[in-house]
Coordinates of C-alpha atoms in Angstrom, one line a residue:
X662 CA -0.2 0.2 -0.4
X663 CA 1.5 3.3 -1.5
X664 CA 2.8 5.8 2.2
X665 CA 3.0 2.5 4.7
X666 CA 5.8 1.8 5.7
X667 CA 8.6 -0.5 8.3
X668 CA 11.3 1.6 9.3
X669 CA 15.2 -1.1 9.6
X670 CA 15.1 0.0 13.2
X671 CA 10.6 -1.3 14.1
X672 CA 11.7 -4.2 11.9
X673 CA 14.2 -5.1 13.1
X674 CA 13.3 -4.6 16.9
X675 CA 9.7 -7.1 15.6
X676 CA 11.6 -9.4 14.4
X677 CA 13.9 -9.9 17.8
X678 CA 10.9 -10.3 19.2
X679 CA 9.9 -13.2 17.4
X680 CA 6.6 -11.3 15.9
X681 CA 7.6 -11.8 11.5
X682 CA 9.7 -12.9 9.2
X683 CA 12.0 -10.6 7.3
X684 CA 13.2 -11.7 4.1
X685 CA 15.5 -9.8 1.7
X686 CA 15.4 -8.8 -2.1
X687 CA 12.4 -8.2 -2.3
X688 CA 12.0 -7.7 0.6
X689 CA 8.8 -9.4 2.3
X690 CA 7.4 -9.2 5.7
X691 CA 5.5 -11.8 7.3
X692 CA 4.2 -13.1 10.6
X693 CA 5.2 -15.3 12.6
X694 CA 2.4 -17.6 14.9
X695 CA 3.7 -15.6 18.0
X696 CA 3.2 -12.4 15.5
X697 CA -0.7 -13.5 14.2
X698 CA -0.9 -14.4 17.8
X699 CA -0.2 -9.9 19.3
X700 CA -2.0 -8.9 15.6
X701 CA -4.9 -11.8 17.0
X702 CA -5.2 -10.3 20.2
X703 CA -5.0 -7.1 19.2
X704 CA -8.6 -7.1 17.7
X705 CA -10.1 -7.0 20.7
X706 CA -8.2 -4.1 22.2
X707 CA -9.8 -0.9 23.1
X708 CA -8.5 3.1 21.3
X709 CA -6.1 4.4 22.2
X710 CA -7.0 7.8 24.0
X711 CA -6.6 10.3 21.9
X712 CA -7.6 8.0 18.5
X713 CA -9.8 10.0 17.2
X714 CA -13.0 9.3 14.9
X715 CA -10.7 8.1 12.4
X716 CA -8.8 6.1 15.1
X717 CA -12.4 4.0 16.8
X718 CA -13.3 3.5 13.4
X719 CA -11.2 1.2 12.7
X720 CA -10.8 -0.2 15.9
X721 CA -14.8 -0.8 15.3
X722 CA -13.4 -2.6 12.3
X723 CA -10.7 -4.3 14.1
X724 CA -13.8 -5.4 17.3
X725 CA -16.0 -6.9 14.0
X726 CA -13.4 -8.2 12.5
X727 CA -12.6 -10.7 15.9
X728 CA -15.3 -10.8 16.3
X729 CA -15.6 -13.1 12.8
X730 CA -13.0 -15.3 13.9
X731 CA -14.8 -15.8 17.1
X732 CA -17.6 -16.9 15.7
X733 CA -16.1 -18.5 12.6
X734 CA -13.4 -20.6 13.5
X735 CA -11.1 -19.4 10.8
X736 CA -7.8 -18.5 12.1
X737 CA -6.4 -14.6 12.1
X738 CA -3.9 -15.9 9.7
X739 CA -6.6 -18.5 7.0
X740 CA -9.6 -15.3 7.5
X741 CA -7.0 -12.4 5.4
X742 CA -6.0 -15.7 3.4
X743 CA -9.5 -15.7 2.1
X744 CA -9.8 -15.0 -1.3
X745 CA -12.8 -12.9 -2.6
X746 CA -14.5 -13.3 -6.0
X747 CA -17.6 -11.0 -6.2
X748 CA -20.8 -13.4 -5.7
X749 CA -18.6 -16.2 -2.9
X750 CA -15.6 -16.7 -0.9
X751 CA -13.3 -18.7 -1.4
X752 CA -11.4 -20.3 2.1
X753 CA -7.5 -22.4 0.2
X754 CA -8.0 -25.7 0.3
X755 CA -7.3 -27.5 2.7
X756 CA -5.1 -30.8 0.9
X757 CA -5.2 -34.7 2.7
X758 CA -1.5 -36.1 2.6
X759 CA -3.2 -38.7 -0.3
X760 CA -5.4 -36.2 -1.9
X761 CA -3.9 -34.3 -6.9
X762 CA -3.8 -31.5 -4.0
X763 CA -1.1 -32.8 -1.8
X764 CA 0.7 -34.4 -5.1
X765 CA 0.6 -31.1 -7.5
X766 CA 1.9 -28.8 -3.9
X767 CA 4.6 -31.7 -4.2
X768 CA 5.1 -31.4 -7.7
X769 CA 5.3 -27.1 -7.0
X770 CA 8.6 -27.6 -4.6
X771 CA 10.5 -30.0 -6.6
X772 CA 10.3 -27.7 -9.2
X773 CA 10.9 -25.2 -7.1
X774 CA 13.3 -25.9 -5.2
X775 CA 15.2 -27.4 -8.5
X776 CA 14.3 -23.7 -10.4
X777 CA 16.2 -21.6 -7.0
X778 CA 19.3 -21.7 -6.4
X779 CA 18.9 -21.7 -2.9
X780 CA 15.6 -21.6 -0.4
X781 CA 14.1 -18.2 0.1
X782 CA 15.0 -17.0 -3.4
X783 CA 11.8 -16.4 -5.4
X784 CA 10.4 -17.7 -8.7
X785 CA 9.2 -16.9 -11.2
X786 CA 5.8 -18.5 -11.1
X787 CA 5.5 -19.0 -14.5
X788 CA 8.8 -20.4 -14.6
X789 CA 7.5 -23.1 -12.2
X790 CA 4.1 -23.4 -15.1
X791 CA 5.9 -24.1 -18.0
X792 CA 8.9 -27.6 -15.6
X793 CA 5.1 -28.3 -14.6
X794 CA 3.2 -28.3 -17.7
X795 CA 1.1 -31.4 -17.2
X796 CA -0.8 -29.7 -14.3
X797 CA -4.0 -28.5 -15.2
X798 CA -4.2 -24.3 -13.9
X799 CA -7.2 -25.0 -11.5
X800 CA -4.2 -28.1 -9.9
X801 CA -1.7 -25.9 -9.9
X802 CA -3.4 -22.4 -8.8
X803 CA -5.2 -24.7 -5.7
X804 CA -1.5 -26.5 -5.1
X805 CA -0.3 -22.6 -4.5
X806 CA -3.6 -20.8 -2.3
X807 CA -2.2 -24.7 -0.8
X808 CA 1.2 -23.8 -0.4
X809 CA 0.4 -19.8 -0.1
X810 CA -1.3 -20.6 3.5
X811 CA 2.2 -22.7 5.0
X812 CA 4.8 -20.4 7.1
X813 CA 8.0 -20.3 5.3
X814 CA 5.9 -19.0 2.0
X815 CA 5.5 -16.1 0.0
X816 CA 3.4 -15.0 -3.5
X817 CA 3.8 -11.8 -4.2
X818 CA 3.5 -9.5 -7.1
X819 CA 6.2 -8.2 -9.0
X820 CA 7.3 -4.6 -7.8
X821 CA 8.6 -3.5 -11.4
X822 CA 5.3 -4.1 -13.7
X823 CA 6.3 -2.7 -16.2
X824 CA 9.3 -6.2 -17.0
X825 CA 6.5 -8.8 -16.9
X826 CA 6.2 -10.7 -20.0
X827 CA 2.5 -11.7 -21.7
X828 CA 3.5 -14.6 -20.1
X829 CA 4.6 -14.0 -16.9
X830 CA 1.6 -11.9 -17.4
X831 CA -0.8 -14.7 -17.7
X832 CA 0.8 -17.0 -15.1
X833 CA 0.0 -15.2 -12.6
X834 CA -1.6 -15.9 -9.6
X835 CA -4.2 -14.2 -8.1
X836 CA -4.8 -13.1 -5.1
X837 CA -7.7 -11.0 -3.6
X838 CA -8.1 -8.4 -5.6
X839 CA -4.0 -9.0 -6.6
X840 CA -1.6 -10.5 -9.2
X841 CA 0.7 -12.3 -7.8
X842 CA 3.8 -13.0 -10.3
X843 CA 6.5 -14.2 -7.8
X844 CA 7.4 -17.4 -4.9
X845 CA 9.6 -18.4 -2.7
X846 CA 10.0 -21.7 0.1
X847 CA 12.0 -20.8 2.7
X848 CA 11.2 -24.6 4.3

């Protein structure tokens, strides 16, 4: 989001507290389990003094999210990974170890490790799709959504959209309202 930043000293503090994981090039931040627990606690907090109208409104929305999480039994991190299409909300599929989706996840992991110089490096989804041309697009996308729920997996958009080739744009997976072009798997 434009205008939102996290200064290096704040980022290092959150990292030292075990609340976030940081990867480099491109830099990405991800909440750890401890970070999600802390964020979930904040959802039920009272607005700080002097929050004003905008701050009060934010805390009303946060309280709604907390009640939604409590009522649905959905974990906060799962809620924020849901894909919202025009008329429906689709939770990322959870694959059992015997399902074809689990096989697709394993194939994507294997292909990723063959393409990446080292774990945690970003790989274009177009390259993964080329390496796994036997997987249908729905199978591939469902496996990516499953992987996106796992710690140590980061799907991100290309930060410089101008450099994307048509096949890289076409290979993107849409999560929420954003096309993701790259994946990094560190675990």
